[in-house]
Amino acid sequence: MSLKRGIIHLKNPPSILGFSAVAGDMEQSGPLSGKFDKVFKGDMDGEKSFEKAESKMQLCAAEKAIEKANLNPEDIEIAFAGDLLNQCIGTNYGLRELGIPFAGVYGACSTMAESIVISSVFVSSGQVERAIAVTSSHFCASERQFRFPLEYGGQRPPTAQWTATAAGAVVLGKGQSKIKIKSVGVGRIIDYKIKDMNNMGAAMAPAAVDTIVKFLEDTNTTPKDYDLILTGDLGQVGSSILSELMDMEGYPLEGRHSDCGMLLFDRKKQDVHAGGSGCGCSAAVLCADVLDRMSKGNPKKVLFIATGALMSPTSNQQGESIPGVAHLVLLEGE
Amino acid sequence: MSLKRGIIHLKNPPSILGFSAVAGDMEQSGPLSGKFDKVFKGDMDGEKSFEKAESKMQLCAAEKAIEKANLNPEDIEIAFAGDLLNQCIGTNYGLRELGIPFAGVYGACSTMAESIVISSVFVSSGQVERAIAVTSSHFCASERQFRFPLEYGGQRPPTAQWTATAAGAVVLGKGQSKIKIKSVGVGRIIDYKIKDMNNMGAAMAPAAVDTIVKFLEDTNTTPKDYDLILTGDLGQVGSSILSELMDMEGYPLEGRHSDCGMLLFDRKKQDVHAGGSGCGCSAAVLCADVLDRMSKGNPKKVLFIATGALMSPTSNQQGESIPGVAHLVLLEGE
């Protein structure tokens, strides 16, 4: 049993049976080029709106992950999924076709980790055989909802991050596979009173620290015990805050840390300011790159911590600060 | 084991350790008057916005449920909660103070059932001792987000429902109590192509039928085997569709059915058109009335099915229909 609330060491570690990432043109032009299962063309890929394009991406990621697991949608007992759009419409319309029992989650950019956490506990409990965790984000849909219509051409400050146009899905279940989920961690809502909607990294980094430190204390481990500590979407600003705060907590990251927001895009060549963000960012990096490398044997022990900023434009306009949350998944390869 | 996907018969049925409902003035003027743990005054109860008032209600419901379970927030390992507001800010800001590890869910008006379903599986798995399920809604915050600003004075058609200003919370855990959760069911996304945002009952009723029939088939039972089949927020229109569809499915409801949207308000005296709705509606009816009566011995066997409409104003403006989902909880009293 765990000593820390929210940390769960899984009794029957679920296997990752399949995973898939799909992305847009810009993500395909970045460092992970060629690693996506499908690349969507332009902002809409033939759909009539950004939102419909996002739904299509999320459905595609789910279908491909199920296919890569050699399963059919009928074999999946439950789906946990969500996205950034108001009322999670990327998910609701995306997964509508599949007919899989569906429970929506909202964790902002932490959704990939949150949906894997919940799926893992369901499978580990022995009460569900197989579950799927899915999420997505879309740059254009997100900009007009959270910031400005693209046509306005608003300037973005250097701390701003670029919402990924991408989706990812992971199928979990009993049975053998090269990667297992050993532990999961649910984070607390942490609020350091950041109010700048263009500096999500700073708002989310303290939540990541809170969850990581809780996990390290509970397991009596240090960052050196992991091959990779992978945060979701802190970007350049949030990553350096993470590093400083972890030093202060007595757990220096010792070169073990990478951030999905820094891996998805090439900040020198692509105009993404502080890096990538959005539910789809950590989902795509995890499913296009990290799980693929793990299934080939390296890295073996990965702490995946996706962070979410829990504000809305309304709360921001009402003068509220931006609370963060971070959920954790311990992945172990053979 | 269950034969139907999404139905889970819990190995270790969790106990309901505490529950609480809080509501606004209008709910207090209805049939459940006097049954709420706290009544909030006016639209804001001293807060500066409707949204902040909703957060305050949700925090209050959670704190009272924990208190009524003779516990402290530190005793709760995990919270599952959500609401109707964009990015679930009612929840994010409401539960921020509690420090409980938090996983956000989005199931629209099905949130109370969804968060109880997930909490139940976590507790039943033996990997978490205690969890809390929380939700809320607020008429004014909801109207201006989903429909029109109140100042506009838009006319509401007879099929429209009235979003409850209310919150509810349930603490689940191991140990003895008078009410246990025996089974849960996660619904599929069902879309009968209703597009009228003022007729949610019609959009959600088919989802309720899908989940209820799946459960009855799986358990080889009929409505007569339950003291109460309690749907969340179908209202008058959705309830009559439910009744007709259940007849067609060969499972006539036999007088066992009540709907939270019809119980929270008195449609003859209160101007709520087709009845109540919103996450807080089924939460308040469950926590103020049904669980209270169950703890006193009657009814004993209750199927609680909360339904959610998974659209957004954006999807509606883009011509999309309104998909529904319904999640189920089987409650049994001593």
XYZ file of C-alpha atoms in Angstrom:
668
model
C 0.000 0.000 0.000
C 1.070 3.534 -0.637
C 1.859 5.991 2.133
C 0.909 8.992 0.058
C -2.629 9.841 -0.954
C -3.239 9.557 -4.671
C -0.314 7.193 -5.344
C -1.432 3.703 -6.351
C 0.970 0.811 -6.864
C -1.036 -1.435 -9.147
C -1.722 -4.941 -7.871
C -1.969 -6.367 -11.383
C 0.087 -4.050 -13.594
C -1.782 -3.630 -16.896
C 0.006 -4.137 -20.180
C 0.085 -1.600 -22.956
C -1.456 -3.581 -25.792
C -1.472 -0.881 -28.446
C -0.770 2.809 -28.917
C -1.102 5.328 -31.676
C -0.401 8.972 -32.392
C -1.710 11.092 -35.227
C -0.768 14.706 -35.892
C -0.939 17.683 -38.219
C 1.460 19.007 -40.854
C 3.386 21.214 -38.475
C 4.034 18.387 -36.006
C 5.120 16.233 -38.941
C 7.689 18.937 -39.814
C 9.206 18.662 -36.341
C 11.666 16.263 -34.704
C 9.150 13.378 -34.602
C 8.593 13.465 -38.358
C 7.734 10.045 -39.739
C 6.730 8.606 -36.372
C 2.994 9.362 -36.555
C 0.522 6.727 -37.680
C -1.286 9.294 -39.778
C -0.718 12.923 -40.687
C -3.711 15.201 -41.194
C -3.499 17.731 -43.996
C -3.958 21.447 -43.412
C -6.088 22.801 -40.579
C -9.180 20.762 -41.369
C -8.205 17.718 -43.411
C -11.368 18.048 -45.473
C -13.686 18.645 -42.513
C -15.855 21.739 -42.219
C -14.464 23.080 -38.957
C -11.383 22.866 -36.750
C -13.472 21.147 -34.104
C -14.701 18.468 -36.504
C -11.098 17.941 -37.633
C -10.074 17.422 -34.015
C -12.838 14.844 -33.526
C -11.658 13.042 -36.657
C -8.096 12.954 -35.332
C -9.206 11.566 -31.995
C -11.273 8.832 -33.649
C -8.356 7.980 -35.921
C -5.904 7.676 -33.016
C -8.330 5.421 -31.124
C -8.998 3.199 -34.136
C -5.324 2.834 -34.969
C -4.369 1.999 -31.380
C -7.057 -0.697 -31.285
C -5.911 -2.024 -34.671
C -2.267 -2.076 -33.572
C -3.345 -4.101 -30.527
C -4.909 -6.607 -32.934
C -8.296 -5.915 -31.435
C -11.662 -4.592 -32.540
C -13.617 -1.795 -30.855
C -15.976 -4.503 -29.525
C -13.070 -5.925 -27.531
C -12.620 -2.731 -25.528
C -14.817 -2.509 -22.458
C -14.432 1.134 -21.602
C -12.949 4.365 -22.925
C -11.640 7.246 -20.820
C -11.050 10.328 -22.892
C -11.227 14.088 -22.968
C -9.852 17.206 -24.601
C -9.516 20.980 -24.177
C -12.614 22.114 -26.012
C -15.644 23.407 -24.147
C -17.700 20.392 -23.034
C -14.975 18.135 -24.528
C -16.620 18.019 -27.945
C -13.449 16.764 -29.641
C -13.959 13.580 -27.659
C -17.754 13.359 -27.562
C -18.132 13.536 -31.343
C -14.860 11.743 -32.069
C -15.606 8.606 -30.089
C -19.357 8.594 -30.828
C -18.887 6.167 -33.733
C -17.000 3.557 -31.739
C -19.809 2.306 -29.505
C -17.414 1.727 -26.613
C -18.805 2.499 -23.124
C -17.432 5.970 -22.495
C -16.549 8.041 -19.440
C -15.361 11.570 -20.168
C -12.499 13.091 -18.210
C -11.279 16.667 -17.982
C -7.707 17.292 -16.947
C -6.751 19.957 -19.504
C -3.262 19.073 -20.823
C -2.940 16.340 -18.184
C -5.673 14.298 -19.881
C -3.409 11.630 -21.416
C -1.961 10.802 -17.998
C -5.316 11.093 -16.235
C -7.074 8.761 -18.647
C -4.231 6.227 -18.419
C -4.338 6.451 -14.606
C -8.068 5.693 -14.456
C -7.860 2.990 -17.147
C -4.991 1.344 -15.257
C -6.868 1.131 -11.980
C -9.939 -0.285 -13.748
C -7.854 -2.980 -15.463
C -5.703 -3.698 -12.409
C -8.864 -4.159 -10.333
C -9.649 -7.211 -12.451
C -13.126 -5.855 -13.141
C -12.378 -4.744 -16.700
C -10.299 -6.657 -19.245
C -9.335 -3.847 -21.594
C -9.652 -0.079 -21.628
C -8.592 2.707 -23.946
C -7.272 6.145 -22.979
C -7.577 8.837 -25.636
C -7.052 12.562 -26.019
C -6.490 15.288 -28.620
C -5.933 18.990 -29.171
C -6.054 21.285 -32.190
C -4.125 24.547 -32.510
C -6.801 26.498 -34.371
C -9.756 25.260 -32.300
C -7.847 25.997 -29.128
C -6.611 29.466 -30.122
C -10.038 30.764 -30.938
C -11.535 29.295 -27.818
C -8.878 30.258 -25.269
C -7.221 33.315 -26.804
C -8.131 35.123 -30.028
C -9.565 34.218 -33.422
C -6.626 33.454 -35.709
C -7.708 36.224 -38.108
C -6.993 38.785 -35.396
C -3.296 37.980 -35.675
C -2.603 38.539 -31.966
C 1.044 38.707 -30.929
C 2.227 35.899 -28.698
C 4.725 36.599 -25.920
C 7.880 34.446 -25.579
C 6.405 32.492 -22.650
C 3.433 31.345 -24.765
C 3.237 27.747 -25.935
C 1.879 26.329 -29.169
C -1.096 23.987 -28.854
C -0.302 20.790 -30.732
C -2.637 19.560 -33.446
C -2.425 15.917 -32.492
C -4.149 12.986 -30.824
C -2.946 9.923 -28.990
C -4.489 6.688 -27.734
C -3.317 3.826 -25.550
C -5.025 0.439 -25.211
C -4.451 -1.185 -21.817
C -5.343 -4.650 -20.695
C -4.466 -7.918 -19.102
C -2.009 -10.093 -20.911
C 1.551 -9.917 -22.073
C 3.259 -6.978 -23.715
C 6.614 -5.272 -23.632
C 5.456 -2.359 -21.505
C 3.582 -2.437 -18.222
C 2.110 0.250 -16.011
C 3.406 -0.326 -12.517
C 2.134 2.657 -10.560
C -0.011 5.712 -11.054
C -0.394 8.987 -9.206
C -3.240 11.464 -9.034
C -2.147 15.016 -8.297
C -3.585 17.732 -6.092
C -4.736 21.097 -7.410
C -1.780 23.424 -6.877
C -2.099 27.181 -7.320
C 0.920 29.487 -7.177
C -1.285 32.438 -8.185
C 0.035 32.840 -11.733
C -2.538 34.824 -13.737
C -0.846 35.103 -17.131
C -2.751 32.936 -19.651
C 0.351 33.110 -21.848
C 2.565 31.498 -19.260
C 1.094 28.091 -18.605
C 4.495 26.542 -17.965
C 4.933 28.618 -14.823
C 1.398 27.829 -13.676
C 1.813 24.067 -14.137
C 5.408 23.423 -13.004
C 4.615 23.547 -9.247
C 1.907 20.905 -9.751
C 4.414 18.658 -11.522
C 6.858 19.101 -8.653
C 4.174 18.283 -6.092
C 3.227 15.018 -7.810
C 6.788 13.929 -8.641
C 8.087 14.592 -5.127
C 5.105 12.771 -3.610
C 5.904 9.772 -5.788
C 9.646 9.803 -5.083
C 9.012 10.059 -1.335
C 6.467 7.261 -1.452
C 8.762 4.933 -3.381
C 11.934 6.077 -1.647
C 13.570 6.697 -5.010
C 15.375 9.602 -6.681
C 15.372 10.816 -10.301
C 18.481 8.678 -10.923
C 16.337 5.568 -10.499
C 14.489 6.366 -13.739
C 15.758 6.367 -17.301
C 13.448 9.207 -18.200
C 11.280 11.674 -16.308
C 8.943 12.921 -18.998
C 6.744 15.902 -18.235
C 3.932 16.953 -20.517
C 3.969 20.461 -21.932
C 5.847 22.538 -19.402
C 7.753 24.057 -22.304
C 11.013 25.900 -21.866
C 9.801 28.245 -19.120
C 8.052 25.581 -17.079
C 10.918 23.123 -17.497
C 13.465 25.491 -16.026
C 11.115 26.268 -13.122
C 10.656 22.514 -12.603
C 14.408 22.005 -12.514
C 14.915 24.801 -9.963
C 12.062 23.654 -7.727
C 13.243 20.030 -7.829
C 16.707 21.208 -6.737
C 15.094 23.075 -3.849
C 13.139 19.941 -2.892
C 16.376 17.977 -2.734
C 15.657 15.892 -5.820
C 17.878 17.311 -8.601
C 16.741 15.960 -11.952
C 20.274 14.794 -12.868
C 19.754 15.016 -16.612
C 16.883 12.557 -16.501
C 14.218 15.088 -17.478
C 12.663 15.786 -20.876
C 9.480 17.691 -21.638
C 6.974 16.744 -24.327
C 6.506 20.418 -25.192
C 10.206 20.630 -26.039
C 10.310 17.322 -27.949
C 7.378 17.761 -30.315
C 8.671 20.891 -32.018
C 12.100 22.231 -32.917
C 12.099 25.629 -31.227
C 15.029 26.824 -33.348
C 13.275 26.167 -36.636
C 9.597 26.287 -35.666
C 7.951 29.413 -34.304
C 6.433 27.872 -31.203
C 7.927 30.226 -28.611
C 8.283 28.328 -25.299
C 7.343 24.958 -26.870
C 4.336 22.768 -27.519
C 1.287 22.280 -25.321
C -2.252 20.907 -25.410
C -3.623 17.473 -24.544
C -2.376 16.179 -27.880
C 1.217 17.245 -27.233
C 2.113 14.831 -24.444
C -0.190 12.210 -25.987
C 1.619 12.395 -29.323
C 5.126 12.396 -27.847
C 4.251 9.456 -25.607
C 2.516 7.426 -28.306
C 4.625 8.324 -31.353
C 8.011 8.241 -29.721
C 8.461 7.128 -26.115
C 6.290 3.975 -26.118
C 7.789 3.021 -29.475
C 11.319 3.319 -28.093
C 10.334 1.488 -24.905
C 8.919 -1.391 -26.913
C 12.367 -1.663 -28.536
C 14.071 -1.877 -25.166
C 15.237 1.628 -24.298
C 14.332 3.530 -22.147
C 13.117 0.940 -19.670
C 11.801 2.886 -16.697
C 9.827 6.025 -17.484
C 7.945 8.403 -15.211
C 5.354 10.159 -17.364
C 3.830 13.213 -15.701
C 1.318 15.228 -17.699
C 0.345 18.619 -16.337
C -2.861 20.571 -16.806
C -3.816 24.215 -16.283
C -7.325 24.243 -14.851
C -8.494 27.739 -15.762
C -10.940 28.945 -18.417
C -11.122 32.282 -20.252
C -14.076 33.111 -17.971
C -12.171 32.455 -14.754
C -9.241 34.454 -16.127
C -11.468 37.417 -17.008
C -12.905 37.254 -13.503
C -9.413 37.784 -12.092
C -8.778 34.212 -10.975
C -5.324 32.644 -10.961
C -4.441 29.477 -12.889
C -4.459 26.300 -10.795
C -2.403 23.386 -12.069
C -2.621 19.635 -11.673
C -0.250 16.825 -12.630
C -0.945 13.119 -12.925
C 1.741 10.456 -13.052
C 2.229 7.074 -14.727
C 5.184 4.751 -14.092
C 5.920 2.766 -17.250
C 8.298 -0.170 -17.248
C 9.644 -1.963 -20.284
C 10.991 -5.480 -20.394
C -18.159 -11.264 -14.425
C -20.519 -9.224 -16.516
C -21.621 -10.261 -19.984
C -22.186 -6.708 -21.129
C -19.424 -4.221 -21.747
C -19.409 -1.341 -19.297
C -21.374 -3.166 -16.575
C -19.285 -3.899 -13.498
C -20.554 -5.935 -10.553
C -18.320 -4.728 -7.773
C -16.236 -7.358 -6.017
C -16.112 -5.386 -2.798
C -19.196 -3.173 -2.808
C -18.208 0.223 -1.384
C -20.243 1.805 1.379
C -21.701 5.263 1.216
C -20.078 6.887 4.233
C -21.474 10.371 3.835
C -23.515 12.498 1.461
C -24.584 16.083 1.222
C -26.636 18.364 -0.979
C -26.683 22.145 -1.033
C -28.931 24.289 -3.191
C -30.231 27.751 -4.028
C -33.370 29.612 -2.954
C -35.495 28.325 -5.789
C -34.672 24.683 -5.074
C -35.420 25.348 -1.403
C -38.888 26.578 -2.474
C -39.574 23.252 -4.179
C -40.710 19.832 -2.958
C -37.357 19.075 -1.270
C -37.515 22.167 0.925
C -35.755 21.639 4.232
C -33.742 18.654 3.039
C -30.615 20.541 1.938
C -27.597 20.834 4.218
C -27.210 24.470 3.251
C -29.187 26.948 1.177
C -27.324 29.634 -0.753
C -28.898 33.062 -0.872
C -29.678 34.795 -4.147
C -27.716 34.143 -7.316
C -24.301 34.731 -5.798
C -24.473 34.270 -2.037
C -22.028 37.146 -1.572
C -19.593 36.026 -4.283
C -18.650 38.280 -7.186
C -19.853 36.035 -10.015
C -22.217 33.157 -10.695
C -19.222 30.934 -11.413
C -17.570 31.730 -8.088
C -20.887 31.036 -6.355
C -21.015 27.639 -8.057
C -17.479 26.839 -6.882
C -18.462 27.804 -3.348
C -21.481 25.492 -3.503
C -19.394 22.592 -4.716
C -16.812 23.105 -1.968
C -19.594 23.326 0.602
C -21.211 20.073 -0.557
C -17.869 18.267 -0.458
C -16.982 19.585 3.003
C -20.392 18.702 4.439
C -20.336 15.183 2.993
C -16.891 14.602 4.509
C -18.066 16.045 7.831
C -21.201 13.888 7.825
C -18.966 10.850 7.256
C -17.065 11.868 10.417
C -13.933 12.309 8.354
C -11.498 15.068 7.457
C -10.410 16.013 3.936
C -7.045 14.360 4.734
C -8.862 11.030 5.076
C -10.065 11.106 1.465
C -7.590 9.675 -1.016
C -9.092 10.879 -4.235
C -11.832 13.124 -5.608
C -13.686 12.626 -8.885
C -15.681 15.678 -9.832
C -16.862 17.854 -12.663
C -19.510 20.310 -13.770
C -21.087 21.925 -16.822
C -18.961 25.041 -17.076
C -16.312 25.399 -19.756
C -13.172 23.641 -18.533
C -15.103 22.573 -15.417
C -14.152 25.680 -13.448
C -16.924 25.163 -10.900
C -14.984 22.099 -9.806
C -11.401 23.254 -10.366
C -11.782 26.344 -8.194
C -14.276 24.767 -5.814
C -12.136 21.808 -4.801
C -8.815 23.700 -4.980
C -8.878 24.421 -1.239
C -9.356 20.812 -0.163
C -5.942 19.426 -1.101
C -7.436 16.063 -2.063
C -5.833 14.328 -5.082
C -8.205 15.266 -7.871
C -9.216 13.758 -11.215
C -11.681 15.819 -13.233
C -14.516 14.158 -15.115
C -16.853 15.501 -17.755
C -20.167 13.784 -18.282
C -22.450 16.835 -18.515
C -25.568 16.129 -16.411
C -24.436 12.509 -15.936
C -21.510 13.663 -13.790
C -22.892 12.555 -10.412
C -23.345 8.993 -11.674
C -20.059 9.008 -13.581
C -18.026 10.194 -10.610
C -19.718 7.630 -8.333
C -19.026 4.896 -10.922
C -15.314 5.680 -11.080
C -15.010 6.190 -7.311
C -16.738 2.841 -6.742
C -14.362 0.896 -8.962
C -11.345 2.552 -7.318
C -12.605 1.646 -3.828
C -13.794 -1.824 -4.828
C -10.374 -2.539 -6.317
C -8.940 -2.310 -2.813
C -6.354 0.175 -3.997
C -8.038 3.215 -2.495
C -9.717 3.363 0.919
C -11.994 6.331 0.418
C -13.054 8.535 -2.480
C -15.423 11.442 -2.953
C -17.689 12.117 -5.931
C -18.828 15.715 -6.368
C -20.694 17.858 -8.859
C -22.622 21.106 -9.199
C -24.531 23.353 -11.554
C -25.776 26.939 -11.434
C -28.735 28.276 -13.368
C -27.302 31.713 -14.147
C -23.793 30.523 -15.032
C -25.256 27.833 -17.235
C -27.774 30.045 -19.031
C -25.242 32.613 -20.113
C -22.804 29.951 -21.213
C -25.144 27.605 -23.075
C -28.018 29.850 -24.129
C -28.367 33.605 -23.635
C -27.332 36.193 -21.063
C -30.156 36.485 -18.544
C -30.545 40.215 -19.322
C -31.642 39.303 -22.841
C -34.794 37.764 -21.429
C -34.990 34.996 -24.040
C -38.210 32.995 -24.190
C -37.932 29.345 -23.260
C -39.999 26.736 -25.110
C -42.085 24.191 -23.152
C -39.498 21.427 -23.758
C -36.740 23.454 -22.084
C -35.486 22.433 -18.647
C -34.307 24.595 -15.770
C -30.694 24.129 -14.712
C -30.621 23.528 -10.974
C -28.520 25.736 -8.738
C -27.248 22.949 -6.536
C -24.338 20.695 -5.662
C -24.031 17.208 -4.272
C -21.268 15.041 -2.876
C -20.945 11.401 -1.869
C -18.118 9.897 0.190
C -17.476 6.239 -0.619
C -15.221 3.809 1.136
C -14.614 0.511 2.787
C -16.413 -0.180 6.009
C -19.945 -0.464 7.224
C -22.824 1.780 6.313
C -26.498 1.462 5.568
C -26.111 1.834 1.803
C -23.794 -0.029 -0.526
C -23.018 0.291 -4.211
C -23.390 -3.144 -5.718
C -22.932 -2.547 -9.445
C -22.123 0.270 -11.836
C -22.619 0.781 -15.539
C -20.855 3.020 -18.028
C -22.978 4.013 -21.000
C -22.225 4.337 -24.692
C -22.608 7.581 -26.612
C -26.053 7.397 -28.201
C -27.155 9.903 -30.833
C -30.707 9.971 -32.145
C -29.914 13.145 -34.133
C -31.887 15.579 -31.994
C -30.572 19.085 -32.687
C -32.809 21.222 -30.466
C -30.730 22.624 -27.572
C -34.020 23.303 -25.801
C -35.057 19.668 -25.807
C -32.379 17.824 -23.887
C -34.840 15.285 -22.524
C -35.433 13.880 -25.993
C -31.700 13.831 -26.727
C -30.843 11.973 -23.521
C -33.725 9.505 -23.116
C -32.372 6.997 -25.687
C -29.032 6.893 -23.842
C -30.853 6.127 -20.599
C -32.774 3.309 -22.311
C -29.551 1.874 -23.755
C -27.833 1.735 -20.364
C -30.860 0.515 -18.395
C -31.679 -2.265 -20.893
C -28.020 -3.345 -20.969
C -28.087 -3.605 -17.185
C -31.405 -5.456 -17.002
C -30.245 -7.938 -19.641
C -26.945 -8.475 -17.890
C -28.567 -9.081 -14.520
C -31.593 -10.913 -15.911
C -33.887 -8.611 -13.994
C -36.869 -6.385 -14.840
C -37.922 -2.972 -13.498
C -40.139 -4.777 -10.946
C -36.988 -6.039 -9.220
C -36.141 -2.491 -8.113
C -37.924 -0.235 -5.655
C -36.979 2.825 -7.656
C -35.525 3.500 -11.096
C -34.300 7.056 -10.751
C -33.195 8.877 -13.880
C -31.371 12.182 -13.738
C -32.887 15.161 -15.495
C -34.926 13.726 -18.336
C -37.714 16.066 -17.343
C -41.293 15.593 -18.443
C -40.521 15.217 -22.168
C -37.606 12.821 -21.737
C -39.444 10.789 -19.106
C -42.373 10.066 -21.381
C -39.988 9.105 -24.194
C -38.146 6.834 -21.753
C -41.388 5.174 -20.783
C -42.405 4.574 -24.407
C -38.995 3.253 -25.425
C -38.815 0.926 -22.421
C -42.218 -0.478 -23.396
C -40.894 -1.095 -26.900
C -37.822 -2.830 -25.470
C -40.070 -5.180 -23.508
C -39.211 -3.709 -20.117
C -42.232 -1.606 -19.084
C -41.301 0.596 -16.129
C -44.290 -0.601 -14.070
C -44.533 2.558 -11.961
C -41.003 2.149 -10.662
C -39.650 5.217 -12.425
C -39.039 8.724 -11.093
C -36.926 11.457 -12.624
C -34.765 13.881 -10.651
C -35.763 16.704 -12.985
C -39.392 16.152 -11.969
C -38.652 15.754 -8.237
C -36.527 18.838 -7.595
C -39.130 21.384 -8.669
C -42.913 21.589 -8.530
C -43.818 22.157 -12.178
C -47.275 23.385 -11.250
C -46.012 26.140 -8.985
C -42.500 26.771 -10.324
C -41.879 28.042 -13.845
C -39.386 25.361 -14.883
C -41.141 24.165 -18.038
C -40.218 20.485 -18.604
C -38.440 20.152 -15.238
C -35.017 20.521 -13.686
C -31.657 19.672 -15.222
C -27.943 20.246 -14.742
C -25.321 18.197 -12.923
C -26.585 19.585 -9.629
C -30.163 18.395 -10.206
C -29.633 14.641 -9.973
C -26.863 15.207 -7.419
C -29.173 17.201 -5.158
C -32.137 14.835 -5.466
C -29.898 11.835 -4.788
C -28.054 13.393 -1.860
C -30.837 15.452 -0.258
C -33.639 12.966 -0.622
C -33.023 9.443 -1.974
C -29.922 8.514 0.037
C -31.531 10.004 3.125
C -34.630 7.867 2.649
C -32.533 4.784 1.868
C -30.562 5.245 5.065
C -33.912 5.121 6.895
C -34.816 1.837 5.229
C -36.993 2.664 2.232
C -36.459 2.407 -0.727
C -34.005 -0.465 -0.515
C -32.938 -1.189 -4.088
C -32.408 1.820 -6.319
C -31.106 2.060 -9.881
C -29.743 5.577 -10.304
C -29.127 6.529 -13.930
C -27.872 10.033 -14.654
C -27.940 11.194 -18.248
C -25.768 13.760 -19.991
C -26.097 15.683 -23.257
C -22.642 15.864 -24.783
C -22.953 18.868 -27.072
C -21.608 22.409 -26.757
C -22.932 25.693 -28.160
C -20.113 25.479 -30.737
C -21.061 21.995 -31.931
C -24.694 23.084 -32.078
C -23.857 26.173 -34.143
C -21.881 23.930 -36.486
C -25.012 21.894 -37.166
C -24.141 18.878 -35.050
C -26.764 16.794 -33.257
C -26.792 16.211 -29.494
C -25.290 12.888 -28.391
C -26.355 11.538 -25.020
C -24.763 9.258 -22.466
C -26.119 7.612 -19.308
C -24.228 6.056 -16.431
C -25.778 3.750 -13.866
C -25.314 3.005 -10.173
C -27.088 0.206 -8.290
C -27.612 1.253 -4.679
C -28.757 -1.199 -2.029
C -29.868 -0.343 1.472
C -29.898 -2.648 4.452
